[in-house]
GROMACS .gro file of C-alpha atoms in nm:
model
   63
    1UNK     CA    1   0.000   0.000   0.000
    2UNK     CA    2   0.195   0.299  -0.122
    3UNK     CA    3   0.156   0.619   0.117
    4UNK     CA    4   0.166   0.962  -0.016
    5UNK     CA    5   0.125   1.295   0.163
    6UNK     CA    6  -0.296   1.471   0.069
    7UNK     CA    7  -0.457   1.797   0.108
    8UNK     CA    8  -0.804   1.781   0.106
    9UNK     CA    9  -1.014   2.117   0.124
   10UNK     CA   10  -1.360   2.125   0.176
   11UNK     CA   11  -1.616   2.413   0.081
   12UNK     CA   12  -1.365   2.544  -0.178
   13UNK     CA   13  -1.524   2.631  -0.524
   14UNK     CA   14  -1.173   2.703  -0.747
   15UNK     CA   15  -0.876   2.507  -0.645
   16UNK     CA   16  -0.577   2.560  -0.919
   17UNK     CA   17  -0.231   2.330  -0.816
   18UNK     CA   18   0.053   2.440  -0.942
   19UNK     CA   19   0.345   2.178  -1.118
   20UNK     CA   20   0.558   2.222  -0.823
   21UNK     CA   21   0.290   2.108  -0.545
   22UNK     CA   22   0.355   1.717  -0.716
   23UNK     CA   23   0.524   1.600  -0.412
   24UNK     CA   24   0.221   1.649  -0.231
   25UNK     CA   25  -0.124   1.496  -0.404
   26UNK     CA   26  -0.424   1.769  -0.382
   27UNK     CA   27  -0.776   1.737  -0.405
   28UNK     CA   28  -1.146   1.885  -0.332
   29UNK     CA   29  -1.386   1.726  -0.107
   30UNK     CA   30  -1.596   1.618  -0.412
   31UNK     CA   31  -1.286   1.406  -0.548
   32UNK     CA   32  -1.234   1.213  -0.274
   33UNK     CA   33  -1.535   1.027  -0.276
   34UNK     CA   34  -1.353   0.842  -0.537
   35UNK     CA   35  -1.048   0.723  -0.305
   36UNK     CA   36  -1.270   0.473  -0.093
   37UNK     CA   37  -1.639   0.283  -0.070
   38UNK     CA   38  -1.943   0.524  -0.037
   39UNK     CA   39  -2.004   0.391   0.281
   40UNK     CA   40  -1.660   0.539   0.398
   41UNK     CA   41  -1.685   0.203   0.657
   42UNK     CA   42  -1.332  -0.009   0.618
   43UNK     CA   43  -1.384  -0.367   0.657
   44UNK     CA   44  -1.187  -0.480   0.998
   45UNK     CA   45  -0.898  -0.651   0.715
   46UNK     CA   46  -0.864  -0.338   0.593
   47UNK     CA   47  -0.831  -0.113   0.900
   48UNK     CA   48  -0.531  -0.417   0.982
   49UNK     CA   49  -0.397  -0.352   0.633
   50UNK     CA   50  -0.370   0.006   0.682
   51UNK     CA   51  -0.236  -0.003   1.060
   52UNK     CA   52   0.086  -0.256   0.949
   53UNK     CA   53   0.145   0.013   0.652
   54UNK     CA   54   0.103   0.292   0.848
   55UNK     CA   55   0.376   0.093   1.184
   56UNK     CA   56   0.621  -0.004   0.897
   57UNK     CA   57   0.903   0.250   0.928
   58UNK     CA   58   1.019   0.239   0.553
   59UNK     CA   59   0.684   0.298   0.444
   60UNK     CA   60   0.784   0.678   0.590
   61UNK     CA   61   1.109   0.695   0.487
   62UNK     CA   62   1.048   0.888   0.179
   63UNK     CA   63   0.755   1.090   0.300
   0.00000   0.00000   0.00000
């Protein structure tokens, strides 16, 4: 499970990224409905998925 670095704002109508923001992925509240289930609910191998990812120390290293 790759992890990357989001910004997420909410209530904004115009949000322009520049080239150099790359390093950091950006959306609007409306895209990230797209990044999960509509019901927003992990399953309980998923929240275990996640929680090894997010313990493993080289999954940081390059964040």
């Amino acid at each position: 499970m790759p992890v990357e670095p989001v910004l997420v704002f909410a209530g904004v109508t115009d949000l322009k990224v520049v080239a150099t923001q790359l390093s950091v992925r950006v959306y609007q509240e409306r895209q990230v409905a797209s990044l999960a289930p509509p019901s927003g609910v992990l399953t309980p191998e998923q929240v275990e998925q996640v929680y090894n990812v997010a313990r493993h120390r080289q999954a940081w290293r390059l964040a």
